[in-house]
Every structure is written in C-alpha cells, then in structure tokens.
Short mmCIF file of C-alpha atoms and ligand atoms in Angstrom, two decimals:
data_model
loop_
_atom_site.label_atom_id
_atom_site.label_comp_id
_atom_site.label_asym_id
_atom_site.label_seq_id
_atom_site.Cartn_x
_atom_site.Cartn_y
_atom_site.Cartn_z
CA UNK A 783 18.91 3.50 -7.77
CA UNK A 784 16.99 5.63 -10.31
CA UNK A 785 15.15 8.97 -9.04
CA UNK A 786 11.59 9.27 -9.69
CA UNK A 787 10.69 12.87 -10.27
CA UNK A 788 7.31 13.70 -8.65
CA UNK A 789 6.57 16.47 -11.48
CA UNK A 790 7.53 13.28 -13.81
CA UNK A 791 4.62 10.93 -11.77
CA UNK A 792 2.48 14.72 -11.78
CA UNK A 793 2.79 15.13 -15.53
CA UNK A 794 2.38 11.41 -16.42
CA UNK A 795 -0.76 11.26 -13.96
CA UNK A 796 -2.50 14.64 -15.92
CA UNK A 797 -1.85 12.59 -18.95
CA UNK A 798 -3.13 9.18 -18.52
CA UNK A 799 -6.31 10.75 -16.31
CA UNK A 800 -6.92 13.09 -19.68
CA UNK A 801 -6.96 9.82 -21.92
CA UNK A 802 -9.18 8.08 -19.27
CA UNK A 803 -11.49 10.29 -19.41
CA UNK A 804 -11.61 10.52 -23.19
CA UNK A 805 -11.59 7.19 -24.11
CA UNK A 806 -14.72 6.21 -21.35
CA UNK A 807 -17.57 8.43 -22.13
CA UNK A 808 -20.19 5.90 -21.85
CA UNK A 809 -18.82 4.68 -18.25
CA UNK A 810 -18.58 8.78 -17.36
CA UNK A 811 -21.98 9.37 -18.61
CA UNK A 812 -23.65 6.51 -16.68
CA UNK A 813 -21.58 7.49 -13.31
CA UNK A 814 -22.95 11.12 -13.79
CA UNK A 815 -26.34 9.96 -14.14
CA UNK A 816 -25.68 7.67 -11.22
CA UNK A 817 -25.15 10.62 -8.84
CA UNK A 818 -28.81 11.52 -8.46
CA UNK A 819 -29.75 7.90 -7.31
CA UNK A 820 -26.70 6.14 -5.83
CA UNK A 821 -24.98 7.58 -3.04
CA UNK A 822 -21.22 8.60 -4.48
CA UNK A 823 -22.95 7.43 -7.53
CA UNK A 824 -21.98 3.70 -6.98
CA UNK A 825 -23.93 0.98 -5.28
CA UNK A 826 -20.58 0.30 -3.17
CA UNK A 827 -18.84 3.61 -1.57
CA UNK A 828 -15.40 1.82 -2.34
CA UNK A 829 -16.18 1.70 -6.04
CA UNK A 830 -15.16 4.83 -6.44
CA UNK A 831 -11.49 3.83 -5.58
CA UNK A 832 -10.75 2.26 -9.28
CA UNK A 833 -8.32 4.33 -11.33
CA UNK A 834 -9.72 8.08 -12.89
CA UNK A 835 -11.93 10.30 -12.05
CA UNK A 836 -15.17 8.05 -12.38
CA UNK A 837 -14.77 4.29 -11.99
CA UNK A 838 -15.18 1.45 -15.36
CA UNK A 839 -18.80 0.41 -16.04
CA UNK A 840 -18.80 -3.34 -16.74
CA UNK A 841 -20.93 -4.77 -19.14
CA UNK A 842 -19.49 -8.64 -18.71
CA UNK A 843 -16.71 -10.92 -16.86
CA UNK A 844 -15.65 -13.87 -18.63
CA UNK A 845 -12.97 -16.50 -17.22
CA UNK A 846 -9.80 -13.89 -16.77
CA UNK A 847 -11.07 -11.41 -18.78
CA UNK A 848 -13.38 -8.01 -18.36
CA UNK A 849 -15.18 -6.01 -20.92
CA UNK A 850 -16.81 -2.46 -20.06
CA UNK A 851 -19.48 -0.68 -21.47
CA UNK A 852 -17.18 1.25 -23.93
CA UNK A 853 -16.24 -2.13 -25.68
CA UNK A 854 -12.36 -2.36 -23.53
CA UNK A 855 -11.61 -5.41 -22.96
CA UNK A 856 -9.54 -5.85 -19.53
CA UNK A 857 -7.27 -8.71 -18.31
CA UNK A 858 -8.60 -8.90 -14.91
CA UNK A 859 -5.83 -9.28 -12.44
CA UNK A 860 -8.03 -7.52 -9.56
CA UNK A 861 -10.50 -10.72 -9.62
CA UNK A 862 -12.85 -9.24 -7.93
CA UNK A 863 -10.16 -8.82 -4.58
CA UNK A 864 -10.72 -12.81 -4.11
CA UNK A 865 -14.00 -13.05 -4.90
CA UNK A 866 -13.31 -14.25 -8.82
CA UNK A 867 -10.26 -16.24 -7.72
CA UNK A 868 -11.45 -18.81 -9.70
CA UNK A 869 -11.93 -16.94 -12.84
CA UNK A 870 -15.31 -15.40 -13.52
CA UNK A 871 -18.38 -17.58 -13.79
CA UNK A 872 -16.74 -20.77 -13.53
CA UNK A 873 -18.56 -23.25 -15.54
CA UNK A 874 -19.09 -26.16 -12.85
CA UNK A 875 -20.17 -23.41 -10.32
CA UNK A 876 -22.19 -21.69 -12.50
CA UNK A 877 -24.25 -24.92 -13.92
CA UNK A 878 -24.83 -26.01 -9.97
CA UNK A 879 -25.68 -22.40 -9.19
CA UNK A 880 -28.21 -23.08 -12.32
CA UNK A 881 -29.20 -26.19 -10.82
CA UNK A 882 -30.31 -25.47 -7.37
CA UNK A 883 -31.64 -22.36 -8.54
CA UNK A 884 -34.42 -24.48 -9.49
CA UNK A 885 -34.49 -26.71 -7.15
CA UNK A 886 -34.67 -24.10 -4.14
CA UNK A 887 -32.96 -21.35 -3.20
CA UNK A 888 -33.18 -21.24 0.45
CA UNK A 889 -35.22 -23.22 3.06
CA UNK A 890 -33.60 -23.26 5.98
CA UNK A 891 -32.55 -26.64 5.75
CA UNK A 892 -29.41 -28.41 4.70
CA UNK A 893 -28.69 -30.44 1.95
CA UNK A 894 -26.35 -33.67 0.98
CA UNK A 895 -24.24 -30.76 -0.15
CA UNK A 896 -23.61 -29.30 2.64
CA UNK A 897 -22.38 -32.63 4.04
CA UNK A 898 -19.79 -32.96 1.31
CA UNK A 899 -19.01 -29.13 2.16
CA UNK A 900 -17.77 -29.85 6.13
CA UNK A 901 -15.81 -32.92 5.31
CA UNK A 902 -14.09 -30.87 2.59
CA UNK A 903 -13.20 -28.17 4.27
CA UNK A 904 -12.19 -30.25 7.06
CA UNK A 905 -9.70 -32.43 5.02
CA UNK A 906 -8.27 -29.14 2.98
CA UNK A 907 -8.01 -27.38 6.78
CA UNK A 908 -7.55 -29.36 9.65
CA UNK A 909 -10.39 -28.20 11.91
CA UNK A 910 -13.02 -30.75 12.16
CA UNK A 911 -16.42 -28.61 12.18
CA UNK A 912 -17.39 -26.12 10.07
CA UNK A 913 -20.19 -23.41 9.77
CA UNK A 914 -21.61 -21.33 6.72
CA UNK A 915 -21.81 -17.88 6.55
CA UNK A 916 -22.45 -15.40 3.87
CA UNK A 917 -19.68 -13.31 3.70
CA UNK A 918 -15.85 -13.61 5.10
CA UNK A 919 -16.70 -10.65 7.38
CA UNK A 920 -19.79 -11.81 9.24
CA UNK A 921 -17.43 -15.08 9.29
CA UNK A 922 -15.04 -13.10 11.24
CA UNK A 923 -17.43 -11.46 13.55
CA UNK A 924 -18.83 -14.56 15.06
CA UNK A 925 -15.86 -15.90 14.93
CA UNK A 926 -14.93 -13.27 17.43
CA UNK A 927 -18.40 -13.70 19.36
CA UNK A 928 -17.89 -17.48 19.52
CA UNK A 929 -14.04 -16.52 21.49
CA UNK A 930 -15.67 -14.23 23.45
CA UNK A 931 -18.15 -16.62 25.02
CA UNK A 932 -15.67 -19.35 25.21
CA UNK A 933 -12.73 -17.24 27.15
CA UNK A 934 -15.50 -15.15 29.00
CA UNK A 935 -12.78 -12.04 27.67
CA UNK A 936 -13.84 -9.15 25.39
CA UNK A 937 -10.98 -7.71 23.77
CA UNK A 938 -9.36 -8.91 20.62
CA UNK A 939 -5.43 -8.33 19.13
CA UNK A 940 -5.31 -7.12 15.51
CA UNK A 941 -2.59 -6.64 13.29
CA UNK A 942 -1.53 -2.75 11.88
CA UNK A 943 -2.61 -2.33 9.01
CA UNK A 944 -4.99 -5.40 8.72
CA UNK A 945 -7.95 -5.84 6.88
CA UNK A 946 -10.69 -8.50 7.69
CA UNK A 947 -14.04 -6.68 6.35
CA UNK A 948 -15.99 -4.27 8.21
CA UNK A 949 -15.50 -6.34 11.54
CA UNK A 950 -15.62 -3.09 13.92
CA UNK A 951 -12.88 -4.28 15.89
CA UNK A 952 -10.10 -4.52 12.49
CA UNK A 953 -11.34 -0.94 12.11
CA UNK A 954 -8.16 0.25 13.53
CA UNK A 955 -5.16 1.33 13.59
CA UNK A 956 -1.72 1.50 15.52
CA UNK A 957 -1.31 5.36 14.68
CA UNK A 958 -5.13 6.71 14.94
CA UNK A 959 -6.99 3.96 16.73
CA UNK A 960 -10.45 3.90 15.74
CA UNK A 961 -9.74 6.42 13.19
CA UNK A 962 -8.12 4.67 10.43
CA UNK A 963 -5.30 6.36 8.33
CA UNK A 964 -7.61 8.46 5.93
CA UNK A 965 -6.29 7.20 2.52
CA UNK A 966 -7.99 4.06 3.76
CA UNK A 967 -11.45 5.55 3.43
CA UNK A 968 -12.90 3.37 5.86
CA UNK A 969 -16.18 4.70 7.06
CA UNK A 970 -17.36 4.58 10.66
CA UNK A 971 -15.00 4.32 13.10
CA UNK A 972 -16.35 2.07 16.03
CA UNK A 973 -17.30 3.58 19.16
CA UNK A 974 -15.87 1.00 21.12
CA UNK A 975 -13.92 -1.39 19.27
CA UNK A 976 -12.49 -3.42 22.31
CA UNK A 977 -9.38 -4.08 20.36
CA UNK A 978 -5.45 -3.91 20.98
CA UNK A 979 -3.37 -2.90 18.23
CA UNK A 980 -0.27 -4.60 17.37
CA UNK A 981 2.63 -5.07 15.20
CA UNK A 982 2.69 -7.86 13.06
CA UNK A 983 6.50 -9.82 13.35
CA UNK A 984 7.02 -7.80 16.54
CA UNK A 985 6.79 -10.78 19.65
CA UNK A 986 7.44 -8.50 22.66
CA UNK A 987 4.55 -6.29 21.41
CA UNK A 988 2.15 -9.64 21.22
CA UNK A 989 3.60 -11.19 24.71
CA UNK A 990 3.17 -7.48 26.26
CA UNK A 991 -0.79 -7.40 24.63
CA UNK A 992 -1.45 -10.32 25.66
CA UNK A 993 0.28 -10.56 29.46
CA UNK A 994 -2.91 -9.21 30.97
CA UNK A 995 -4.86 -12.08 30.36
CA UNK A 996 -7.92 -9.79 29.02
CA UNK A 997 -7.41 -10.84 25.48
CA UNK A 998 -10.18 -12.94 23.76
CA UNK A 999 -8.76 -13.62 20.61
CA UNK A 1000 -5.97 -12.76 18.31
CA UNK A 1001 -7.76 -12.00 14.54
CA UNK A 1002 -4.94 -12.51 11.98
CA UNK A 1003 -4.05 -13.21 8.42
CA UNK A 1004 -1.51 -15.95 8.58
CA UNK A 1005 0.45 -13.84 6.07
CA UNK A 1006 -0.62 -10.05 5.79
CA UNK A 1007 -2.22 -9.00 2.59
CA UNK A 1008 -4.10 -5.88 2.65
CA UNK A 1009 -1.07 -3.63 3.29
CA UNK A 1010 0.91 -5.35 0.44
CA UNK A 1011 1.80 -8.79 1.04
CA UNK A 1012 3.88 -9.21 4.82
CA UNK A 1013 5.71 -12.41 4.96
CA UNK A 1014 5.52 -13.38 8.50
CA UNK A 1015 9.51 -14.03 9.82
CA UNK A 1016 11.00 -16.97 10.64
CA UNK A 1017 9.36 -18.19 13.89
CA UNK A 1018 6.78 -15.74 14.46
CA UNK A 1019 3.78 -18.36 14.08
CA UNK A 1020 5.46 -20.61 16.62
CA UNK A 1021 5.53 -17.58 19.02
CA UNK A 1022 1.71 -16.41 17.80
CA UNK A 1023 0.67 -20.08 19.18
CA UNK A 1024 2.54 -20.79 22.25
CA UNK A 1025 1.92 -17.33 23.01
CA UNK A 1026 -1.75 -17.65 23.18
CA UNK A 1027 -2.10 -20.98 24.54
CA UNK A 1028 -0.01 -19.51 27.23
CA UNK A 1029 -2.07 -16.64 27.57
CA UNK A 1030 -5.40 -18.97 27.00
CA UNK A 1031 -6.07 -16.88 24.40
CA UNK A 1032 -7.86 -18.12 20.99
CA UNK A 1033 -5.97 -17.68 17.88
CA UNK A 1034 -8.46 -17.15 14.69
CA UNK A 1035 -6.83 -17.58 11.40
CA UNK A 1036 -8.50 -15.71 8.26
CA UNK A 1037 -7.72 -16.95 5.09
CA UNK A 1038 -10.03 -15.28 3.05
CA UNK A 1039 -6.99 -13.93 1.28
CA UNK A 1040 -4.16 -16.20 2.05
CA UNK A 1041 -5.93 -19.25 0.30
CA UNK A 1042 -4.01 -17.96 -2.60
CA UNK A 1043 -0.84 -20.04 -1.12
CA UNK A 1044 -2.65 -23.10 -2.16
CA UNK A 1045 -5.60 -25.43 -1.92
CA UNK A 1046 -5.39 -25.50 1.82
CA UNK A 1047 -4.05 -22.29 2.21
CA UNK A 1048 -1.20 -21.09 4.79
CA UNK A 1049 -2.64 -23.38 7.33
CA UNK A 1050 -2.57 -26.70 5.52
CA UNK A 1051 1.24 -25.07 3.67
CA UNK A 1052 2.85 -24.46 6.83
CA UNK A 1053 1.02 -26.80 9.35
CA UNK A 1054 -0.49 -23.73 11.64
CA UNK A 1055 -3.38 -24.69 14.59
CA UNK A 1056 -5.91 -21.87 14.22
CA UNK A 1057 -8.46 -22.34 16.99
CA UNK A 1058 -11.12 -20.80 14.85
CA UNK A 1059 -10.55 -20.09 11.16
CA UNK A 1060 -12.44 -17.94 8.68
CA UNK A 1061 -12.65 -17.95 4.80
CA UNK A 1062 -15.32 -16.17 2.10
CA UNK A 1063 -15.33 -14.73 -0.92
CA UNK A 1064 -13.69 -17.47 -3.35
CA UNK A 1065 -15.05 -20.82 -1.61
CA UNK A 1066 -18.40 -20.37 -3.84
CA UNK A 1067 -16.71 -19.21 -6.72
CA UNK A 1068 -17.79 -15.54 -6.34
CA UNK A 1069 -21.38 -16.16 -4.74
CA UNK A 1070 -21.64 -14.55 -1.52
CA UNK A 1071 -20.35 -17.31 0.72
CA UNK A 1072 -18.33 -17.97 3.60
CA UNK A 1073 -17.00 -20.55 6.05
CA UNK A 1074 -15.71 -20.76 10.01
CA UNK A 1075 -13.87 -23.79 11.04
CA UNK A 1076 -13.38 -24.53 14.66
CA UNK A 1077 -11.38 -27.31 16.87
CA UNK A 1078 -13.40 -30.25 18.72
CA UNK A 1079 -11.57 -28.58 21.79
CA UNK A 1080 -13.36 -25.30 21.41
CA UNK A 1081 -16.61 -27.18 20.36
CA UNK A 1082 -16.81 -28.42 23.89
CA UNK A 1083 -15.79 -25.80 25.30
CA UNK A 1084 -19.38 -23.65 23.64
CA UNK A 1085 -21.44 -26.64 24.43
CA UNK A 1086 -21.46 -25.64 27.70
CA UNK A 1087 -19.86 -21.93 27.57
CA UNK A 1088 -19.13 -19.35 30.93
CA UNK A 1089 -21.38 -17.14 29.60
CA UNK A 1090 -24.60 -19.02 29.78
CA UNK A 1091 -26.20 -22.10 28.42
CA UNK A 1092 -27.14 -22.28 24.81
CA UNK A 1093 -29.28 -25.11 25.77
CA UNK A 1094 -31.70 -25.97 22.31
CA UNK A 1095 -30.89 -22.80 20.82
CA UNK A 1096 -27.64 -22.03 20.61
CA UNK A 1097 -26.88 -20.96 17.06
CA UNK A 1098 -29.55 -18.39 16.73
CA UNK A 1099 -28.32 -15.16 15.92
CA UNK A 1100 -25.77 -16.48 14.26
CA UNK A 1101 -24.72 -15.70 10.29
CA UNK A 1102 -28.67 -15.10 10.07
CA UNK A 1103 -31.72 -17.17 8.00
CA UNK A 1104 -30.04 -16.85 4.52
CA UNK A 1105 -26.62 -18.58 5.56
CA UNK A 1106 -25.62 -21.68 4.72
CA UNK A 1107 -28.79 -22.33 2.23
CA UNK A 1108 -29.04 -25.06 -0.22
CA UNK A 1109 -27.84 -22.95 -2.82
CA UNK A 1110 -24.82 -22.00 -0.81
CA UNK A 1111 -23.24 -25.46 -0.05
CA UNK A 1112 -24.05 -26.29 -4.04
CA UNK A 1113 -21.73 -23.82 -5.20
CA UNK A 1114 -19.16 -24.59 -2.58
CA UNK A 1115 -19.51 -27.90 -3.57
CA UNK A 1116 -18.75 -27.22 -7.25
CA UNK A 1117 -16.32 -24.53 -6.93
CA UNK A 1118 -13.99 -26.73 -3.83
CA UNK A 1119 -14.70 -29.97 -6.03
CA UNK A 1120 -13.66 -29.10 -9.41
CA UNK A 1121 -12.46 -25.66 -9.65
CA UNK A 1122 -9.92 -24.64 -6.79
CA UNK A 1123 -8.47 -28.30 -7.33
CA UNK A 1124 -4.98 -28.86 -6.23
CA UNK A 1125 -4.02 -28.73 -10.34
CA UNK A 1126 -5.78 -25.38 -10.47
CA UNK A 1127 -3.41 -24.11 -8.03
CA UNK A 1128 -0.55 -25.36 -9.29
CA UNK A 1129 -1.17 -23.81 -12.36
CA UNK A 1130 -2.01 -20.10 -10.72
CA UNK A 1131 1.18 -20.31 -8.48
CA UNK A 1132 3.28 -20.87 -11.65
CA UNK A 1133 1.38 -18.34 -13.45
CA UNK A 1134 1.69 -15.97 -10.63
CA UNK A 1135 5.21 -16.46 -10.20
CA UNK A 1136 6.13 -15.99 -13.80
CA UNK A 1137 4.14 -12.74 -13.62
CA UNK A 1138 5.97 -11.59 -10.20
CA UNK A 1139 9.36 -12.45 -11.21
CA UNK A 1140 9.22 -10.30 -14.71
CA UNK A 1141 8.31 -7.52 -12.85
CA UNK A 1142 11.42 -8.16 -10.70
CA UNK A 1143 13.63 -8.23 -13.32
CA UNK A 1144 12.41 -4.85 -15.08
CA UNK A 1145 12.28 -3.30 -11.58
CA UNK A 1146 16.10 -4.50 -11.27
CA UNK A 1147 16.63 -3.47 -15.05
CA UNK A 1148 15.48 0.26 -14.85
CA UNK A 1149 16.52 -0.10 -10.71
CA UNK A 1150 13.41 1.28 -9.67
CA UNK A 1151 13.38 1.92 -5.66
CA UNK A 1152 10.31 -1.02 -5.91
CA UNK A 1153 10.13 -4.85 -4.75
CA UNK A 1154 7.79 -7.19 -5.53
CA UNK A 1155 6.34 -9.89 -3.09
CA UNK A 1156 4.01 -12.98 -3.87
CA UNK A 1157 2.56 -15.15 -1.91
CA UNK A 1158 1.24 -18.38 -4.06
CA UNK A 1159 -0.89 -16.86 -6.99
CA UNK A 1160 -0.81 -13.39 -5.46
CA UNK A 1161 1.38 -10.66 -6.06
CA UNK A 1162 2.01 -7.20 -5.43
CA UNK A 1163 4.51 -4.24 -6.15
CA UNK A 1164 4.84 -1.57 -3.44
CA UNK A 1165 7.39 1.47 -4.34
CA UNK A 1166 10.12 0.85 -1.72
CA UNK A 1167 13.17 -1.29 -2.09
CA UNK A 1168 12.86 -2.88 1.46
CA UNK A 1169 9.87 -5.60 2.00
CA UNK A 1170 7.90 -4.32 5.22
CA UNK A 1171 7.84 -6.34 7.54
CA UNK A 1172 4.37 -4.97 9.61
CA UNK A 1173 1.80 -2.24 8.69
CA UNK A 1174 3.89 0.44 10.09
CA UNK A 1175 6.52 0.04 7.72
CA UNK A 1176 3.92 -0.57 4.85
CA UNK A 1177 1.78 2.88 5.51
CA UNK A 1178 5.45 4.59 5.20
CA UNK A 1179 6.11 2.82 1.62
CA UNK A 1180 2.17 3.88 0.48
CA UNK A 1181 2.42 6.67 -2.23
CA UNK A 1182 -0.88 7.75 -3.53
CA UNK A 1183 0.16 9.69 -6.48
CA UNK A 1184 2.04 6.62 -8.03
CA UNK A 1185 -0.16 4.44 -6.72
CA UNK A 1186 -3.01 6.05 -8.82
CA UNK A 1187 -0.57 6.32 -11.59
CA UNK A 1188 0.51 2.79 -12.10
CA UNK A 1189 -3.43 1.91 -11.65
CA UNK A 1190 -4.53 4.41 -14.65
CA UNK A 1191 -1.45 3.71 -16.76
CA UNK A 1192 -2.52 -0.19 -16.62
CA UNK A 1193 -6.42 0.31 -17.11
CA UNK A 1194 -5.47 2.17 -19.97
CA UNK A 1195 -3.60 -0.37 -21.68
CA UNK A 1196 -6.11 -3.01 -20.88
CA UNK A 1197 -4.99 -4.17 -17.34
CA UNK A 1198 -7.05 -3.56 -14.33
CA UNK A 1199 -4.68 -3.90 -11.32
CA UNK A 1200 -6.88 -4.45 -7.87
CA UNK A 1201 -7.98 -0.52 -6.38
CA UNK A 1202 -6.64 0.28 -2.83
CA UNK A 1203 -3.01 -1.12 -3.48
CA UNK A 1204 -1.31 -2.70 -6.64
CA UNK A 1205 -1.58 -6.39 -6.29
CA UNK A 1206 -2.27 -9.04 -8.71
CA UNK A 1207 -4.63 -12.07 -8.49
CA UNK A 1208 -3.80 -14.92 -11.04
CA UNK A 1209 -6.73 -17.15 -11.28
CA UNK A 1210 -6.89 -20.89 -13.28
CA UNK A 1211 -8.09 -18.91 -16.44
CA UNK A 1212 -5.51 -16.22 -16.11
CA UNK A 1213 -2.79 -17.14 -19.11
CA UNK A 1214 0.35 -16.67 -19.62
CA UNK A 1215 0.18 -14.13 -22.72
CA UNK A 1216 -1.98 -12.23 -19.50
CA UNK A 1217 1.02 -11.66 -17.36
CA UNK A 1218 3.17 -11.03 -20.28
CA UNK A 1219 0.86 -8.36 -21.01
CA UNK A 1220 0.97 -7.23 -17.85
CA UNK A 1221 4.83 -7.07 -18.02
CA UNK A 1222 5.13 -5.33 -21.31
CA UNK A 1223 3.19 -2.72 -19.98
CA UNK A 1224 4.83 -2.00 -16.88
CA UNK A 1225 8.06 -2.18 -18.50
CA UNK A 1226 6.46 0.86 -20.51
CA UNK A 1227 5.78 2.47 -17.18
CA UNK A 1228 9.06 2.42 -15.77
CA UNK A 1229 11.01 3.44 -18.92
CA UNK A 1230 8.80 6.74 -18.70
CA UNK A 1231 8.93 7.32 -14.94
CA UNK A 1232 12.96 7.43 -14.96
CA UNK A 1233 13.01 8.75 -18.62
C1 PLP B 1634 -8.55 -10.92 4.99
C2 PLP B 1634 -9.96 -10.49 4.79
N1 PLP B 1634 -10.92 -10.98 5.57
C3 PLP B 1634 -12.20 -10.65 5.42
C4 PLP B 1634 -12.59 -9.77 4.43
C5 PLP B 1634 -14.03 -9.41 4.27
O1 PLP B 1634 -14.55 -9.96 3.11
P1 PLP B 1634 -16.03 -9.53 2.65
O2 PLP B 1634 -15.92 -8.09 2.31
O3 PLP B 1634 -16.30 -10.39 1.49
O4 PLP B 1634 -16.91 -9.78 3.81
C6 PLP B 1634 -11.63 -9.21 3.60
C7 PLP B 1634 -12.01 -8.27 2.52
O5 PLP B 1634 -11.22 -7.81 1.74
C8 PLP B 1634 -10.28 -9.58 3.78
O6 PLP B 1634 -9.32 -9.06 3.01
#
C-alpha cells in the first residue's frame, strides 16, 4: 500500500483552501454580509459544512449540473443529499408543480392525485396504506409514535452511526449517547431520547436489546448510508425480522436514502417486510415531501390501539395542516410517474457503477489504503482498505483532514462531492462525460497525495 503523508494532505489542504478562497469572492462576500442576519451566516447551520472556509453561493441548478454566483459551473454529484435525485427541476415535476400552483396550493383536502399516489407507492413497496408527510424526518417520527401506541412500549433500537433526520431518538450514539461524536455537528442532544444503541450486522447485540421486551420499534436503513455506505451481511435482515416478530417488536424501514437501489428500493430488491416504512426527500422530486407506509396488520392494530381510542379523530396531530396538500400528491405524482421510472434507474445504476468502479481501479492503480462501496446509483469512497461493516468501524475510518481535502480539491475542479462524507449521487441527468470527470480528477488527487 502507498503512505499518505499527513504534511502531504496539510500542504495540499493550505493550497486548494488558498485557491478557494481566491477564485470565490462573490460567494465570500455575500457569506460575510450574511453574518449580521443569518445565524452562522447560512439559513441552514449545516451549510456551513461544504468544502472552504465559507460555503458556494448558488445562483441556479439545472438537470445534473450547478452554477454559483461566481459563474463555476459544478457537476452536482451531492444532489441535494437525495433531495435532487432526480436531477434538478425535473421537467414533468416542475410543469405539475406549475400546474397546481394555480389551481391551489393547500386546502386540506385530497385530490385524485393523491389516490394515484397510495396505489403507487403501494405497488413500488409492498405495504398497502400510505400517509403524506412533509419531510422524511417528521415521516420517521410518527412513524415511531404510531409503534409506540400500537406495542404500548417506548423505547426504540437505532443503528451506530445512523442518520434519519433530526428524529431525537437517532440523535445518538454507541460511544457518547445523546452526545453525538462532535465532527457530526449535530445540535441538541435529546434529554431523553428513549433509545438503545446498537451495532448494525452484530445479532447478539439486537437479540440482547431486544430480550427485554421494552422495545417499540427498531428505526433502520435497510442498508446504512450516512456513515458511508454499510452493506448489511448475509442473513442479517432475516435475523432483524424474526427477531422482532419474536420480540413483538415493529420493524420501520427508512428508505429515504436506500431508494437509490432502485425503483422500489431495498425493500421491493431484496423482498424485506418493514412493518412501517418511511421515505422523503426525492418522492416529489425535491419539493418538501414525504411518505409512511404501513401493513393492514398494524392498521388494525391503531384502529383500536392500547393506548386509547382515536375514535373520529385519530390522525390529528399528525404530519400537521400543510401535509399531504394538493400540491404535494401532484408532484409525487409526476416525479413517481415519469421521472424515477424503472428506465431512469436503470440508467443511474449503470451510471453509478461506471463512476464507482473507475475510482476502484485508480484506487488499486496508485494502491491507495481506500475502497469504494455503491449501493444502486450511490457511491462513496471512505479512506480505509476494509469496508465497515457497522458505525463503529466507520467513525474509526473518518479522517477529517482528507475528508475536507478530497471535498475542496473536487469543488475546485468543478465537482461538488456531498458535505459530511464523500459520496456520490448519480441522478437520470447525470452523464457519463460527468463521472468521467469525476474520475479524471480524482485520479489527479491521488497521483499528488502519494507523489
Ligand atoms: C435515512 C434518512 N432518513 C431521514 C432523513 C431526514 O430527511 P429530512 O432532513 O429531509 O427530513 C435523512 C436525512 O439525511 C436520512 O438520511
């Protein structure tokens, strides 16, 4: 294997920062003026996680592409973390978004749409009823509520190193609880986030969280994504849900991420039985939108829940007055119908893989300590040569210095890699002269890191 020198990834890091710095001045000067009305000087805290020392200023997002307000013009592998999986502004969801607009934006009532919507998302999914929500983490939160009043149980089992929004009870971790490793930046630890927190691929740990018959819900990520991809192993799914049917514990399955396996996602690929299941950020093709799907079991089950009756009301308090609007279930509608089609993702998995498996072979070439892992049109590179197989393993292989190195080195050279870890979205409009970009540039990357 070739050494990495840290004064190499030191020096390189002064050196790309310097030439960030120079060659944004109208993104520097509008994040300086930002700091006396935005808090951090961004209207998201996390924004300040891009590459440099002040984050890109964009002035438009077309299809695969990004331009900022200095005139760059970005391929766009970050896609918004999900949210642009489809591309940005995808014509048929942008001319339905266009189209409701007018017609009413929200009224409390449901639409034909939303009809077409729920028998969608039931065929791509398997559960037969479905909710709408506006964003993948209030999704997962009554998700959570809904197993709490079916089991009559409070706590929930997380993965390490998981990520499913600011659901207080993923706002953990194995090795500081509540207080989540710091590189993570995540704000606000929970007073009392009634969760257990487990490894992922580990079954004793599960069976031994889970023996006490206290357990809710299990909230997982059929394959982990937000500490690099995690494959789960060979049989760990069975275990997940035999496990918790044995332990009549509810098993929620959030694929707000993992729909990048294909149109269905992991649960349609590899024939999983989520109880509940939970998916935002793409379904509306970047409009703040959500789903939860649920089992005709567990729809029984809260007709007539242990914790009360929810007689004519039940529902209320739930996902709130602006979910599941009119203009909601259009853009669903649009982006499920004739965007994320099954061609689309055939196309973004061979993309994806063509991407993933160049930056293999120059990572074998220059035998970089590195490995790259995809799942469907989703990759990422993490700088150790052993795939982790749990978020334990994955905090170990995190290396801020090169991981803010790789991210600068790309933006630079007209790649924007996703902030918080280096993976890769490929969407439908991502092309291949994209991810040969993308691989021309990182072979430029290694050849100076072992130089
Ligand atoms: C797996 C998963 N679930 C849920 C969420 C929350 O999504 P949002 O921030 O759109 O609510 C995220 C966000 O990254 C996620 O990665």
């Amino acid at each position: 294997m070739s050494a990495i020198l840290r004064e190499t990834i030191r020096s390189l890091l002064e050196r790309e920062e310097a030439r960030y710095a120079a060659e944004h001045p109208r993104s520097r000067a509008l994040f300086e003026r930002a700091q006396n009305s935005l808090f951090r000087g961004v209207p998201m805290g996390w924004m300040t996680e891009w590459p440099g020392s002040f984050p890109i200023f964009m002035s438009e997002a077309e299809k695969a592409r990004l331009r900022d307000v200095d005139g760059h013009v970005y391929v766009d592998l970050a896609l918004g973390d999900s949210g642009a999986l489809t591309g940005h502004s995808p014509l048929p969801t942008v001319e339905a978004i266009c189209r409701q607009v007018r017609k009413g934006i929200t009224t409390m009532l449901p639409s034909e749409d939303a009809v077409w919507v729920g028998e969608e998302l039931a065929r791509r999914f398997g559960l037969p009823y479905w909710q709408i929500y506006t964003t993948a983490t209030d999704a997962d939160r009554f998700a959570i509520k809904l197993a709490r009043m079916a089991t009559a149980r409070d706590l929930v089992v997380v993965f390490d190193g998981c990520y499913h929004g600011s659901v207080d009870e993923a706002l953990v971790s194995a090795k500081d609880g509540p207080r989540r490793a710091q590189h993570r930046q995540v704000i606000g630890p929970p007073p009392n986030p009634a969760s257990r927190v487990i490894q992922f691929n580990d079954i004793d740990a599960l069976e031994k969280a889970l023996a006490p018959g206290d357990v809710a819900c299990v909230l997982a990520e059929p394959a982990m994504t937000n500490a690099g991809i995690i494959w789960p192993e060979p049989g760990y799914h069975e275990a997940l849900r035999e496990l918790t049917r044995a332990y009549g514990t509810l098993l929620i399955l959030d694929e707000t991420h993992t729909i990048c396996a294909g149109p269905g996602g992991c649960t349609r690929a590899w024939v999983l039985e989520p109880d509940l299941f939970t998916i935002g950020k793409s379904i509306a093709g970047g409009l703040p939108t959500a789903a939860m799907g649920l089992t005709q079991e567990l729809a029984e089950i809260l007709t007539t829940p242990p914790r009360g009756i929810p007689g004519k009301h039940f529902g209320i308090g739930t996902g709130g007055t602006v979910a599941g609007t009119v203009l909601q279930t259009a853009a669903i509608r649009a982006t499920l119908g004739e965007v994320l089609t099954e061609a689309a993702f055939e196309k973004m998995i061979a993309t994806a893989t063509r991407l993933a498996d160049g930056t293999a072979t120059i990572i074998d070439a220059h035998e970089l300590p590195w490995h790259v892992n995809r799942l469907g049109c989703r990759a990422e590179y993490r700088f150790v040569r052993q795939k982790p197989k749990n978020g334990e393993e994955a905090d170990r292989a995190f290396d801020e210095e090169l991981d803010s190195l790789v991210h600068v080195f790309m933006a630079n050279r007209g790649i924007l890699l996703t902030p918080f870890h280096t993976m890769v979205l490929v969407s439908p409009q991502t092309t291949v002269e994209d991810v040969d970009l993308h691989s021309e540039v990182f072979e430029e990357l290694a050849g100076e890191l072992i130089a």
